[in-house]
Amino acid sequence: MGFSRLTLILVLVSLPAIWAHEIRPATISVDGIRAIAETDDHYVCATMDWFPSDTCRFNDCMMGNTSAINLDLSNPLLAKTIRAFGHLRLRIGGSPEDQVIYNVGNPRYPCHPFKRGGKGSLFGLTTGCLYMWRWDELNQFFSKTGAIVTFGLNALYGRQKQGKSTLWVGNWDPSNVAALINYTISKGYKIDSWEFGNELSGSGIGARVEAVQYAKDLINLEKIINGLYRNSNFKAKLAAPGGFFDKNWYTKLLQVSGSGIVNRVTYHLYNLGAGNDPNLISRILDPSYLTNSASGTFRDIERVIQEHAPWASVWVGESGGAYGGGGRGVSDRFVNSFWYLDQLGMAAKFSTKAGITLLLINLSIQTEIETKVLKHVNNNLRAKEKSVQKESCSIEVKVSETGKSASDKQSFREEYHLTPKDGQLQTQTSLLNGNPLNVTDGELPRLDPSLVPLCSLYALPPCPLPSL
Ligand SMILES: *[C@@H]1O[C@H](CO)[C@@H](O)[C@H](O)[C@H]1NC(C)=O
Ligand SMILES: *[C@@H]1O[C@H](CO)[C@@H](O)[C@H](O)[C@H]1NC(C)=O
Ligand SMILES: *[C@@H]1O[C@H](CO)[C@@H](O)[C@H](O)[C@H]1NC(C)=O
Ligand SMILES: *[C@@H]1O[C@H](CO)[C@@H](O)[C@H](O)[C@H]1NC(C)=O
């Protein structure tokens, strides 16, 4: 998790470097006045999953102790990293979430830690247990780090799996969730939003629930949340369904649950394919692949929300690029940031939330900049890179000041150039303005920009071709 912010900045500045080797020197005009989208202050978020440490995918047991049940919350670097975001949005959820029992009140099933399940078990696991001592620890950690928490609730509780199919039927039993929320409120813990279920929408991942049934359960959950929070001056929001977007299923869910029930419509996106796919890196470096594999979903969900849930906001609740735990030697490396930036930017553009242009170069609001909409600029660059295969590696951004007196020469702009160490895209060391961003003596690196005269050209020096 904690790398998100680094990644965000990193990609913003290094994307031109990659384009650069494939195009001739270009002039980009940046519109510093009109952002194409805006995000809120907590746009970047991280997920903490439930997987036990012996979880393996694609012959790779990469989970380690990173889940809500086994993460070492006393690790000072972890706390510092989360704090460094200001208030990081933290979602607790993921595949095993619907099988978690909360050890409070009178759960209808025994509460035991996750074990390897038998044949036909969901994700190869038995049910798991969230003990209240661990919930206390987690909440102390959230509070200490200033995280804004979304907690994924067990939406399969009390339902039955229908035969051999993946469909789960019957009403959701809210008693265990009610006991957890009641406990949470009584302890004064602040959970920003409760999210109902994980990947049960559409054809589901491992398990699915029909949209009409899901909507009924959401109405019920909303009543329970209302009741439990009635004496608090704060009321947690309701997020759902945290699954893969399926137009008919989402539409039905929002129509049947009705106005104002779901505050945050959440969905998951894994547009790079499987983590063990040998083409992962070439997909990450192919702008048209990144666009084509995700923009349809962004566009469709935006329409569904406009039409059926205009009161709600849209969140990409989980997005890892490559599913199944990510790609070895790819997802935790510099190269992954190209995918991440692209996704952040696209999501912002479609869900009317973020200003990616302003992040590229932080321009003063008093400065009018000669401009073309960045969106078009990007697209042009993308189109060009296919046809021109020059090894030229320089790119210039002309920032020309208009409507401001020439005496304003003292102004500076801040530049953040992030590059991979030694030009290796699969490095784990990123350089900021040439200096490695490494943890030293237990402290996170500072993210200091270099100050450059406002109206000077923005230029990236020739760089080696990425070696893959
Ligand atoms: C996870 O934590 C447990 C308990 O502290 C420890 O025994 C185990 O070695 C850790 N596993 C990994 C993969 O770090
Ligand atoms: C809620 O919590 C209070 C004390 O914290 C307890 O007395 C009450 O029985 C709980 N109610 C439910 C519905 O769990
Ligand atoms: C970006 O520029 C604005 C306007 O000049 C300024 O207020 C803000 O502090 C700058 N942000 C950063 C991160 O430097
Ligand atoms: C930064 O840290 C990485 C990982 O610990 C290490 O491999 C690399 O050599 C370090 N780089 C510098 C310049 O200290």
Short mmCIF file of C-alpha atoms and ligand atoms in Angstrom, two decimals:
data_model
loop_
_atom_site.label_atom_id
_atom_site.label_comp_id
_atom_site.label_asym_id
_atom_site.label_seq_id
_atom_site.Cartn_x
_atom_site.Cartn_y
_atom_site.Cartn_z
CA MET A 1 0.00 0.00 0.00
CA GLY A 2 1.94 3.13 1.00
CA PHE A 3 3.57 3.31 -2.37
CA SER A 4 0.56 4.79 -4.01
CA ARG A 5 1.55 8.36 -3.53
CA LEU A 6 5.07 7.81 -4.70
CA THR A 7 3.70 6.01 -7.66
CA LEU A 8 1.28 8.75 -8.50
CA ILE A 9 3.94 11.40 -8.67
CA LEU A 10 6.40 9.11 -10.28
CA VAL A 11 4.23 8.27 -13.18
CA LEU A 12 3.13 11.77 -13.77
CA VAL A 13 6.58 12.83 -14.59
CA SER A 14 8.09 9.80 -16.14
CA LEU A 15 5.40 9.05 -18.66
CA PRO A 16 6.83 11.60 -21.07
CA ALA A 17 10.19 9.85 -20.75
CA ILE A 18 8.75 6.67 -22.13
CA TRP A 19 6.84 8.38 -24.87
CA ALA A 20 9.92 10.37 -25.53
CA HIS A 21 12.05 7.61 -26.93
CA GLU A 22 9.38 6.81 -29.42
CA ILE A 23 8.55 10.26 -30.68
CA ARG A 24 10.35 13.27 -32.04
CA PRO A 25 10.74 16.34 -29.83
CA ALA A 26 7.27 17.69 -29.32
CA THR A 27 5.65 20.78 -28.00
CA ILE A 28 2.90 20.24 -25.49
CA SER A 29 0.62 23.03 -24.44
CA VAL A 30 -0.85 22.55 -21.03
CA ASP A 31 -4.11 24.10 -19.99
CA GLY A 32 -3.40 25.21 -16.47
CA ILE A 33 -6.71 26.96 -16.03
CA ARG A 34 -9.28 24.41 -17.02
CA ALA A 35 -8.79 21.03 -15.40
CA ILE A 36 -10.48 18.22 -17.27
CA ALA A 37 -11.60 16.70 -13.99
CA GLU A 38 -11.27 17.11 -10.25
CA THR A 39 -10.81 14.61 -7.45
CA ASP A 40 -11.48 15.01 -3.78
CA ASP A 41 -8.57 15.21 -1.34
CA HIS A 42 -8.55 11.48 -0.70
CA TYR A 43 -8.39 10.16 -4.20
CA VAL A 44 -5.63 7.61 -3.71
CA CYS A 45 -6.58 4.63 -1.60
CA ALA A 46 -5.25 1.27 -0.53
CA THR A 47 -6.84 -2.07 0.26
CA MET A 48 -6.00 -4.39 3.12
CA ASP A 49 -7.20 -7.91 2.32
CA TRP A 50 -8.11 -10.94 4.46
CA PHE A 51 -5.93 -13.64 2.93
CA PRO A 52 -3.98 -15.89 5.31
CA SER A 53 -0.19 -15.92 4.74
CA ASP A 54 -0.14 -19.39 3.16
CA THR A 55 -2.22 -18.16 0.20
CA CYS A 56 -0.61 -19.04 -3.13
CA ARG A 57 -1.58 -18.11 -6.67
CA PHE A 58 0.20 -19.07 -9.87
CA ASN A 59 2.69 -21.12 -7.82
CA ASP A 60 3.67 -18.01 -5.95
CA CYS A 61 2.96 -17.49 -2.25
CA MET A 62 3.27 -13.74 -2.24
CA MET A 63 0.77 -12.68 0.42
CA GLY A 64 2.99 -12.96 3.48
CA ASN A 65 1.64 -11.19 6.55
CA THR A 66 -0.15 -8.36 4.78
CA SER A 67 -3.79 -8.93 5.68
CA ALA A 68 -6.14 -7.41 8.22
CA ILE A 69 -5.67 -10.49 10.40
CA ASN A 70 -1.88 -10.87 10.30
CA LEU A 71 -0.30 -7.54 9.37
CA ASP A 72 2.22 -6.26 11.93
CA LEU A 73 0.48 -3.05 12.94
CA SER A 74 3.37 -2.03 15.17
CA ASN A 75 5.74 -1.63 12.20
CA PRO A 76 6.73 2.05 12.43
CA LEU A 77 7.35 2.37 8.71
CA LEU A 78 3.84 1.20 7.93
CA ALA A 79 2.32 3.83 10.21
CA LYS A 80 4.62 6.54 8.82
CA THR A 81 3.72 5.61 5.28
CA ILE A 82 0.00 5.85 5.90
CA ARG A 83 0.41 9.12 7.80
CA ALA A 84 2.43 10.53 4.91
CA PHE A 85 -0.75 10.58 2.83
CA GLY A 86 -2.48 12.98 5.17
CA HIS A 87 -5.60 10.91 5.46
CA LEU A 88 -5.27 7.80 3.38
CA ARG A 89 -8.43 6.02 2.37
CA LEU A 90 -8.04 2.46 3.52
CA ARG A 91 -10.42 -0.26 2.47
CA ILE A 92 -10.51 -3.46 4.48
CA GLY A 93 -11.90 -6.09 2.17
CA GLY A 94 -11.26 -8.57 -0.58
CA SER A 95 -12.16 -12.06 -1.66
CA PRO A 96 -12.45 -13.85 1.72
CA GLU A 97 -14.43 -10.97 3.27
CA ASP A 98 -17.84 -12.58 2.75
CA GLN A 99 -16.72 -15.57 4.81
CA VAL A 100 -15.50 -13.56 7.80
CA ILE A 101 -17.45 -14.04 11.03
CA TYR A 102 -17.28 -11.29 13.64
CA ASN A 103 -16.76 -12.66 17.11
CA VAL A 104 -19.30 -10.44 18.84
CA GLY A 105 -22.90 -10.98 19.93
CA ASN A 106 -24.00 -14.53 19.11
CA PRO A 107 -22.63 -15.53 15.71
CA ARG A 108 -24.61 -18.37 14.12
CA TYR A 109 -21.42 -20.12 12.98
CA PRO A 110 -18.34 -20.96 15.03
CA CYS A 111 -15.64 -18.26 14.83
CA HIS A 112 -12.30 -19.83 13.88
CA PRO A 113 -9.31 -18.49 11.94
CA PHE A 114 -9.23 -19.24 8.21
CA LYS A 115 -7.99 -22.71 7.28
CA ARG A 116 -7.52 -24.45 3.95
CA GLY A 117 -11.03 -25.50 2.93
CA GLY A 118 -12.10 -28.72 1.31
CA LYS A 119 -13.17 -29.26 -2.27
CA GLY A 120 -15.79 -26.76 -3.38
CA SER A 121 -14.90 -24.25 -0.65
CA LEU A 122 -14.88 -20.61 -1.62
CA PHE A 123 -11.34 -19.48 -2.52
CA GLY A 124 -10.07 -22.71 -0.95
CA LEU A 125 -10.79 -21.41 2.53
CA THR A 126 -13.06 -22.18 5.46
CA THR A 127 -14.79 -19.28 7.19
CA GLY A 128 -12.50 -16.94 9.11
CA CYS A 129 -12.87 -14.95 12.28
CA LEU A 130 -12.44 -11.32 13.22
CA TYR A 131 -11.82 -11.34 16.97
CA MET A 132 -12.74 -8.16 18.78
CA TRP A 133 -9.24 -7.81 20.24
CA ARG A 134 -7.96 -7.61 16.64
CA TRP A 135 -10.73 -5.20 15.69
CA ASP A 136 -9.63 -3.03 18.62
CA GLU A 137 -6.02 -3.16 17.44
CA LEU A 138 -7.01 -2.30 13.90
CA ASN A 139 -9.10 0.65 15.03
CA GLN A 140 -6.33 1.98 17.24
CA PHE A 141 -4.09 1.75 14.19
CA PHE A 142 -6.61 3.55 11.95
CA SER A 143 -7.02 6.29 14.48
CA LYS A 144 -3.28 6.68 15.08
CA THR A 145 -2.52 6.92 11.35
CA GLY A 146 -5.49 9.10 10.41
CA ALA A 147 -6.75 6.57 7.86
CA ILE A 148 -10.27 6.99 6.49
CA VAL A 149 -11.70 3.51 6.62
CA THR A 150 -14.12 1.60 4.45
CA PHE A 151 -14.90 -1.82 5.89
CA GLY A 152 -16.23 -4.66 3.71
CA LEU A 153 -19.06 -6.62 5.35
CA ASN A 154 -19.87 -10.34 5.08
CA ALA A 155 -22.63 -10.32 2.48
CA LEU A 156 -22.95 -14.12 2.22
CA TYR A 157 -23.73 -14.58 5.92
CA GLY A 158 -26.84 -16.75 6.32
CA ARG A 159 -27.27 -17.49 2.61
CA GLN A 160 -27.04 -20.93 1.03
CA LYS A 161 -25.01 -21.94 -1.96
CA GLN A 162 -27.30 -23.37 -4.61
CA GLY A 163 -26.07 -26.84 -5.48
CA LYS A 164 -22.96 -26.86 -7.59
CA SER A 165 -23.57 -23.44 -9.09
CA THR A 166 -21.87 -20.31 -7.83
CA LEU A 167 -25.24 -18.71 -7.01
CA TRP A 168 -25.99 -18.04 -3.36
CA VAL A 169 -29.65 -17.69 -2.42
CA GLY A 170 -31.79 -16.60 0.50
CA ASN A 171 -31.89 -13.45 2.57
CA TRP A 172 -28.69 -12.14 4.05
CA ASP A 173 -28.69 -12.44 7.84
CA PRO A 174 -27.73 -9.00 9.19
CA SER A 175 -27.37 -10.02 12.87
CA ASN A 176 -23.59 -10.48 12.83
CA VAL A 177 -23.02 -7.17 11.05
CA ALA A 178 -25.44 -5.40 13.41
CA ALA A 179 -23.48 -6.72 16.38
CA LEU A 180 -20.18 -5.55 14.82
CA ILE A 181 -21.46 -2.07 14.01
CA ASN A 182 -23.04 -1.76 17.43
CA TYR A 183 -19.74 -2.75 19.04
CA THR A 184 -17.85 -0.32 16.80
CA ILE A 185 -20.11 2.59 17.73
CA SER A 186 -20.04 1.72 21.44
CA LYS A 187 -16.23 1.85 21.32
CA GLY A 188 -16.26 5.21 19.56
CA TYR A 189 -14.45 3.86 16.50
CA LYS A 190 -15.06 5.86 13.37
CA ILE A 191 -15.61 3.87 10.21
CA ASP A 192 -16.22 6.20 7.27
CA SER A 193 -18.23 3.71 5.25
CA TRP A 194 -19.47 0.14 5.40
CA GLU A 195 -19.22 -1.68 2.11
CA PHE A 196 -21.57 -4.56 1.41
CA GLY A 197 -19.92 -7.62 -0.14
CA ASN A 198 -17.00 -8.38 -2.41
CA GLU A 199 -17.24 -9.41 -6.07
CA LEU A 200 -20.70 -10.98 -5.86
CA SER A 201 -22.12 -8.89 -8.73
CA GLY A 202 -22.83 -10.14 -12.24
CA SER A 203 -21.41 -13.60 -12.70
CA GLY A 204 -19.37 -13.15 -9.50
CA ILE A 205 -15.91 -14.34 -8.58
CA GLY A 206 -16.40 -17.67 -6.87
CA ALA A 207 -19.86 -16.71 -5.64
CA ARG A 208 -22.68 -14.51 -6.87
CA VAL A 209 -25.99 -13.13 -5.63
CA GLU A 210 -28.90 -11.92 -7.79
CA ALA A 211 -29.21 -8.14 -8.04
CA VAL A 212 -32.80 -8.00 -6.72
CA GLN A 213 -31.91 -10.05 -3.64
CA TYR A 214 -28.81 -7.89 -3.10
CA ALA A 215 -30.88 -4.73 -3.33
CA LYS A 216 -33.36 -5.99 -0.71
CA ASP A 217 -30.49 -6.78 1.63
CA LEU A 218 -29.04 -3.32 1.09
CA ILE A 219 -32.32 -1.68 2.06
CA ASN A 220 -32.29 -3.78 5.20
CA LEU A 221 -28.67 -2.89 5.96
CA GLU A 222 -29.36 0.79 5.49
CA LYS A 223 -32.18 0.60 8.07
CA ILE A 224 -29.87 -1.13 10.51
CA ILE A 225 -27.12 1.45 10.02
CA ASN A 226 -29.64 4.25 10.49
CA GLY A 227 -30.94 2.70 13.68
CA LEU A 228 -27.53 2.01 15.18
CA TYR A 229 -26.18 5.49 14.41
CA ARG A 230 -29.32 7.33 15.54
CA ASN A 231 -27.67 8.67 18.69
CA SER A 232 -24.34 9.51 17.07
CA ASN A 233 -23.48 12.83 15.54
CA PHE A 234 -21.83 10.93 12.70
CA LYS A 235 -23.37 8.40 10.35
CA ALA A 236 -21.27 6.02 8.29
CA LYS A 237 -22.00 5.87 4.58
CA LEU A 238 -23.06 2.79 2.68
CA ALA A 239 -20.92 1.54 -0.20
CA ALA A 240 -21.78 -1.33 -2.56
CA PRO A 241 -21.44 -3.70 -4.30
CA GLY A 242 -17.62 -3.84 -4.65
CA GLY A 243 -17.73 -6.18 -7.61
CA PHE A 244 -17.00 -6.33 -11.30
CA PHE A 245 -19.15 -4.00 -13.32
CA ASP A 246 -22.03 -5.66 -15.11
CA LYS A 247 -24.38 -3.13 -16.62
CA ASN A 248 -27.65 -5.02 -16.14
CA TRP A 249 -26.80 -6.20 -12.66
CA TYR A 250 -25.70 -2.74 -11.44
CA THR A 251 -28.72 -1.09 -13.04
CA LYS A 252 -31.09 -3.55 -11.39
CA LEU A 253 -29.38 -3.14 -8.03
CA LEU A 254 -29.75 0.64 -8.12
CA GLN A 255 -33.32 0.57 -9.43
CA VAL A 256 -34.55 -1.88 -6.80
CA SER A 257 -32.64 -0.47 -3.81
CA GLY A 258 -33.86 2.99 -4.79
CA SER A 259 -33.04 6.56 -4.06
CA GLY A 260 -30.37 7.42 -1.52
CA ILE A 261 -29.64 3.90 -0.25
CA VAL A 262 -26.19 3.33 -1.76
CA ASN A 263 -24.01 6.41 -1.23
CA ARG A 264 -20.94 5.04 -2.96
CA VAL A 265 -21.18 2.76 -5.91
CA THR A 266 -18.01 0.69 -5.90
CA TYR A 267 -16.50 -1.58 -8.52
CA HIS A 268 -13.25 -3.42 -9.21
CA LEU A 269 -10.99 -3.18 -12.20
CA TYR A 270 -8.18 -5.52 -13.30
CA ASN A 271 -7.52 -4.55 -16.88
CA LEU A 272 -4.05 -6.07 -17.26
CA GLY A 273 -5.21 -9.66 -17.05
CA ALA A 274 -3.63 -12.41 -14.96
CA GLY A 275 -0.50 -11.78 -12.90
CA ASN A 276 1.37 -14.64 -14.59
CA ASP A 277 0.71 -13.37 -18.12
CA PRO A 278 4.06 -13.02 -19.92
CA ASN A 279 2.74 -9.96 -21.80
CA LEU A 280 2.19 -7.93 -18.65
CA ILE A 281 5.00 -5.43 -19.23
CA SER A 282 4.18 -4.83 -22.87
CA ARG A 283 0.56 -4.17 -21.90
CA ILE A 284 1.63 -1.71 -19.24
CA LEU A 285 3.74 0.14 -21.79
CA ASP A 286 1.07 0.16 -24.48
CA PRO A 287 -1.11 3.25 -24.02
CA SER A 288 -3.75 2.05 -26.43
CA TYR A 289 -4.07 -1.23 -24.55
CA LEU A 290 -4.48 0.64 -21.27
CA THR A 291 -7.11 2.91 -22.74
CA ASN A 292 -9.05 0.31 -24.67
CA SER A 293 -9.14 -2.21 -21.86
CA ALA A 294 -10.65 0.16 -19.31
CA SER A 295 -12.32 3.17 -20.88
CA GLY A 296 -15.47 1.23 -21.85
CA THR A 297 -16.06 0.29 -18.23
CA PHE A 298 -15.43 3.84 -17.03
CA ARG A 299 -17.84 5.23 -19.57
CA ASP A 300 -20.58 2.67 -18.96
CA ILE A 301 -20.54 3.01 -15.21
CA GLU A 302 -20.63 6.77 -15.46
CA ARG A 303 -23.79 6.50 -17.56
CA VAL A 304 -25.46 4.03 -15.23
CA ILE A 305 -24.82 6.30 -12.25
CA GLN A 306 -26.04 9.41 -14.04
CA GLU A 307 -29.21 7.63 -14.99
CA HIS A 308 -29.99 5.51 -11.94
CA ALA A 309 -28.06 6.85 -8.95
CA PRO A 310 -27.31 10.56 -9.42
CA TRP A 311 -27.08 10.92 -5.62
CA ALA A 312 -24.14 8.52 -5.40
CA SER A 313 -20.45 8.86 -6.07
CA VAL A 314 -18.48 6.24 -7.98
CA TRP A 315 -15.41 4.59 -6.54
CA VAL A 316 -12.96 2.13 -8.00
CA GLY A 317 -12.86 0.19 -4.74
CA GLU A 318 -10.12 -2.17 -5.82
CA SER A 319 -7.76 -2.17 -8.74
CA GLY A 320 -4.48 -4.02 -8.89
CA GLY A 321 -3.75 -4.02 -12.58
CA ALA A 322 -3.00 -7.72 -12.80
CA TYR A 323 -5.25 -10.08 -10.86
CA GLY A 324 -4.17 -13.04 -8.76
CA GLY A 325 -1.77 -11.09 -6.57
CA GLY A 326 -0.06 -9.16 -9.38
CA GLY A 327 2.90 -10.08 -11.56
CA ARG A 328 6.23 -11.20 -10.11
CA GLY A 329 8.94 -8.67 -10.88
CA VAL A 330 6.37 -6.28 -12.36
CA SER A 331 3.66 -5.14 -9.97
CA ASP A 332 6.05 -3.96 -7.27
CA ARG A 333 8.45 -2.32 -9.69
CA PHE A 334 8.86 1.06 -11.32
CA VAL A 335 7.21 -0.10 -14.53
CA ASN A 336 3.88 -0.70 -12.79
CA SER A 337 3.48 3.01 -12.23
CA PHE A 338 2.72 3.58 -15.91
CA TRP A 339 -0.39 1.49 -15.56
CA TYR A 340 -1.27 3.12 -12.27
CA LEU A 341 -1.04 6.69 -13.51
CA ASP A 342 -3.04 5.87 -16.55
CA GLN A 343 -5.77 4.35 -14.44
CA LEU A 344 -5.83 7.20 -11.93
CA GLY A 345 -6.09 9.70 -14.74
CA MET A 346 -8.75 7.83 -16.65
CA ALA A 347 -10.84 7.19 -13.55
CA ALA A 348 -10.66 10.86 -12.69
CA LYS A 349 -11.66 11.92 -16.15
CA PHE A 350 -14.67 9.67 -16.28
CA SER A 351 -16.00 9.95 -12.77
CA THR A 352 -15.64 13.73 -12.83
CA LYS A 353 -13.13 13.93 -10.07
CA ALA A 354 -9.41 14.79 -10.87
CA GLY A 355 -7.03 17.26 -12.35
CA ILE A 356 -4.27 15.31 -13.84
CA THR A 357 -2.99 18.16 -15.97
CA LEU A 358 -2.31 20.24 -12.90
CA LEU A 359 -0.35 17.44 -11.38
CA LEU A 360 2.04 17.25 -14.29
CA ILE A 361 3.28 20.75 -13.71
CA ASN A 362 1.91 22.70 -10.80
CA LEU A 363 1.09 26.00 -12.35
CA SER A 364 0.17 29.12 -10.47
CA ILE A 365 -3.47 30.04 -10.73
CA GLN A 366 -2.42 33.57 -11.59
CA THR A 367 -0.61 32.31 -14.62
CA GLU A 368 -2.50 31.85 -17.77
CA ILE A 369 -1.02 29.15 -19.81
CA GLU A 370 -1.30 28.80 -23.53
CA THR A 371 -3.34 25.76 -23.95
CA LYS A 372 -4.87 22.79 -25.60
CA VAL A 373 -6.94 20.35 -23.62
CA LEU A 374 -4.49 17.84 -22.26
CA LYS A 375 -6.72 14.98 -23.19
CA HIS A 376 -6.11 15.71 -26.84
CA VAL A 377 -2.45 16.20 -26.32
CA ASN A 378 -2.20 12.78 -24.77
CA ASN A 379 -4.12 11.20 -27.52
CA ASN A 380 -1.91 12.77 -30.12
CA LEU A 381 1.17 11.50 -28.39
CA ARG A 382 -0.31 8.09 -28.22
CA ALA A 383 -1.17 8.07 -31.87
CA LYS A 384 2.26 9.25 -32.89
CA GLU A 385 4.19 6.75 -30.92
CA LYS A 386 2.96 3.92 -33.07
CA SER A 387 4.19 5.39 -36.30
CA VAL A 388 7.43 7.07 -35.30
CA GLN A 389 10.15 4.79 -34.03
CA LYS A 390 12.92 7.28 -33.48
CA GLU A 391 15.42 6.87 -30.70
CA SER A 392 15.24 10.51 -29.88
CA CYS A 393 14.63 10.99 -26.21
CA SER A 394 13.86 14.59 -25.56
CA ILE A 395 10.56 16.20 -24.98
CA GLU A 396 9.81 19.80 -24.32
CA VAL A 397 6.82 21.37 -22.77
CA LYS A 398 6.45 25.00 -23.58
CA VAL A 399 4.78 26.85 -20.77
CA SER A 400 4.10 30.29 -22.03
CA GLU A 401 2.66 32.89 -19.80
CA THR A 402 -0.08 35.05 -21.16
CA GLY A 403 -2.01 37.85 -19.53
CA LYS A 404 0.71 38.45 -16.96
CA SER A 405 3.35 41.12 -16.88
CA ALA A 406 6.85 40.22 -17.97
CA SER A 407 8.18 41.48 -14.64
CA ASP A 408 6.92 38.34 -12.96
CA LYS A 409 10.19 36.59 -13.72
CA GLN A 410 10.89 35.68 -10.10
CA SER A 411 8.25 32.98 -10.08
CA PHE A 412 9.28 29.38 -9.98
CA ARG A 413 7.53 26.19 -10.70
CA GLU A 414 8.19 22.95 -8.91
CA GLU A 415 9.31 19.97 -10.90
CA TYR A 416 9.29 16.35 -9.88
CA HIS A 417 11.17 14.12 -12.28
CA LEU A 418 10.88 10.48 -11.40
CA THR A 419 13.02 8.01 -13.23
CA PRO A 420 13.96 4.37 -12.76
CA LYS A 421 17.43 3.77 -11.31
CA ASP A 422 19.92 2.97 -14.10
CA GLY A 423 17.10 3.23 -16.62
CA GLN A 424 15.85 -0.21 -15.55
CA LEU A 425 12.08 -0.28 -15.69
CA GLN A 426 11.98 -3.26 -13.34
CA THR A 427 14.01 -1.57 -10.66
CA GLN A 428 12.60 -1.07 -7.18
CA THR A 429 14.56 2.12 -6.75
CA SER A 430 13.01 5.29 -8.09
CA LEU A 431 14.96 8.48 -8.44
CA LEU A 432 13.37 11.84 -7.72
CA ASN A 433 15.21 14.56 -9.59
CA GLY A 434 18.12 12.14 -9.77
CA ASN A 435 18.19 11.14 -6.07
CA PRO A 436 17.13 7.67 -4.91
CA LEU A 437 13.90 7.56 -2.93
CA ASN A 438 15.11 5.18 -0.26
CA VAL A 439 14.17 4.65 3.33
CA THR A 440 17.12 5.78 5.45
CA ASP A 441 17.37 5.18 9.20
CA GLY A 442 13.71 4.25 9.30
CA GLU A 443 12.60 7.52 7.73
CA LEU A 444 10.66 7.91 4.52
CA PRO A 445 12.45 9.92 1.83
CA ARG A 446 11.53 13.55 1.41
CA LEU A 447 9.74 14.45 -1.78
CA ASP A 448 11.44 17.70 -2.59
CA PRO A 449 10.83 19.26 -5.98
CA SER A 450 13.44 21.17 -7.88
CA LEU A 451 12.58 24.82 -8.39
CA VAL A 452 12.72 25.98 -11.98
CA PRO A 453 12.03 29.45 -13.35
CA LEU A 454 8.36 29.54 -14.19
CA CYS A 455 8.64 30.28 -17.85
CA SER A 456 11.63 28.15 -18.74
CA LEU A 457 11.25 25.18 -21.01
CA TYR A 458 10.43 21.91 -19.41
CA ALA A 459 12.87 19.44 -20.80
CA LEU A 460 13.79 15.88 -20.10
CA PRO A 461 17.33 14.96 -20.98
CA PRO A 462 18.02 12.14 -23.42
CA CYS A 463 17.52 8.88 -21.59
CA PRO A 464 18.45 5.30 -22.31
CA LEU A 465 15.82 3.15 -23.91
CA PRO A 466 14.02 1.12 -21.30
CA SER A 467 15.55 -2.31 -21.06
CA LEU A 468 12.99 -5.01 -20.65
C1 LIG B 1 3.85 -14.17 9.64
O1 LIG B 1 3.78 -13.93 11.03
C2 LIG B 1 3.95 -15.10 11.79
C3 LIG B 1 3.66 -14.76 13.24
O2 LIG B 1 4.34 -13.61 13.61
C4 LIG B 1 5.34 -15.66 11.58
O3 LIG B 1 5.54 -16.83 12.31
C5 LIG B 1 5.54 -15.95 10.09
O4 LIG B 1 6.85 -16.34 9.85
C6 LIG B 1 5.21 -14.73 9.26
N1 LIG B 1 5.18 -15.12 7.87
C7 LIG B 1 5.81 -14.44 6.92
C8 LIG B 1 5.67 -14.97 5.54
O5 LIG B 1 6.44 -13.44 7.16
C1 LIG B 2 -25.07 -2.95 21.55
O1 LIG B 2 -24.03 -2.72 22.45
C2 LIG B 2 -24.46 -2.51 23.77
C3 LIG B 2 -23.27 -2.21 24.67
O2 LIG B 2 -22.18 -1.78 24.00
C4 LIG B 2 -25.16 -3.75 24.28
O3 LIG B 2 -25.65 -3.50 25.58
C5 LIG B 2 -26.32 -4.07 23.36
O4 LIG B 2 -26.90 -5.30 23.75
C6 LIG B 2 -25.83 -4.19 21.92
N1 LIG B 2 -26.97 -4.34 21.04
C7 LIG B 2 -26.96 -5.17 20.01
C8 LIG B 2 -28.17 -5.18 19.15
O5 LIG B 2 -26.01 -5.90 19.76
C1 LIG B 3 0.75 24.55 -6.58
O1 LIG B 3 0.50 25.86 -6.96
C2 LIG B 3 -0.47 26.49 -6.17
C3 LIG B 3 -0.77 27.83 -6.81
O2 LIG B 3 0.41 28.51 -7.08
C4 LIG B 3 0.09 26.62 -4.75
O3 LIG B 3 -0.84 27.24 -3.93
C5 LIG B 3 0.36 25.22 -4.23
O4 LIG B 3 0.97 25.31 -2.96
C6 LIG B 3 1.27 24.48 -5.16
N1 LIG B 3 1.32 23.08 -4.74
C7 LIG B 3 2.46 22.48 -4.50
C8 LIG B 3 2.34 21.04 -4.12
O5 LIG B 3 3.52 23.03 -4.61
C1 LIG B 4 17.89 1.83 -2.30
O1 LIG B 4 17.29 0.70 -1.69
C2 LIG B 4 17.33 -0.45 -2.50
C3 LIG B 4 16.54 -1.50 -1.78
O2 LIG B 4 16.91 -1.59 -0.45
C4 LIG B 4 18.76 -0.87 -2.74
O3 LIG B 4 18.79 -2.01 -3.56
C5 LIG B 4 19.48 0.25 -3.43
O4 LIG B 4 20.82 -0.06 -3.59
C6 LIG B 4 19.35 1.53 -2.63
N1 LIG B 4 19.90 2.60 -3.43
C7 LIG B 4 20.68 3.52 -2.93
C8 LIG B 4 21.23 4.48 -3.91
O5 LIG B 4 20.93 3.60 -1.76
#
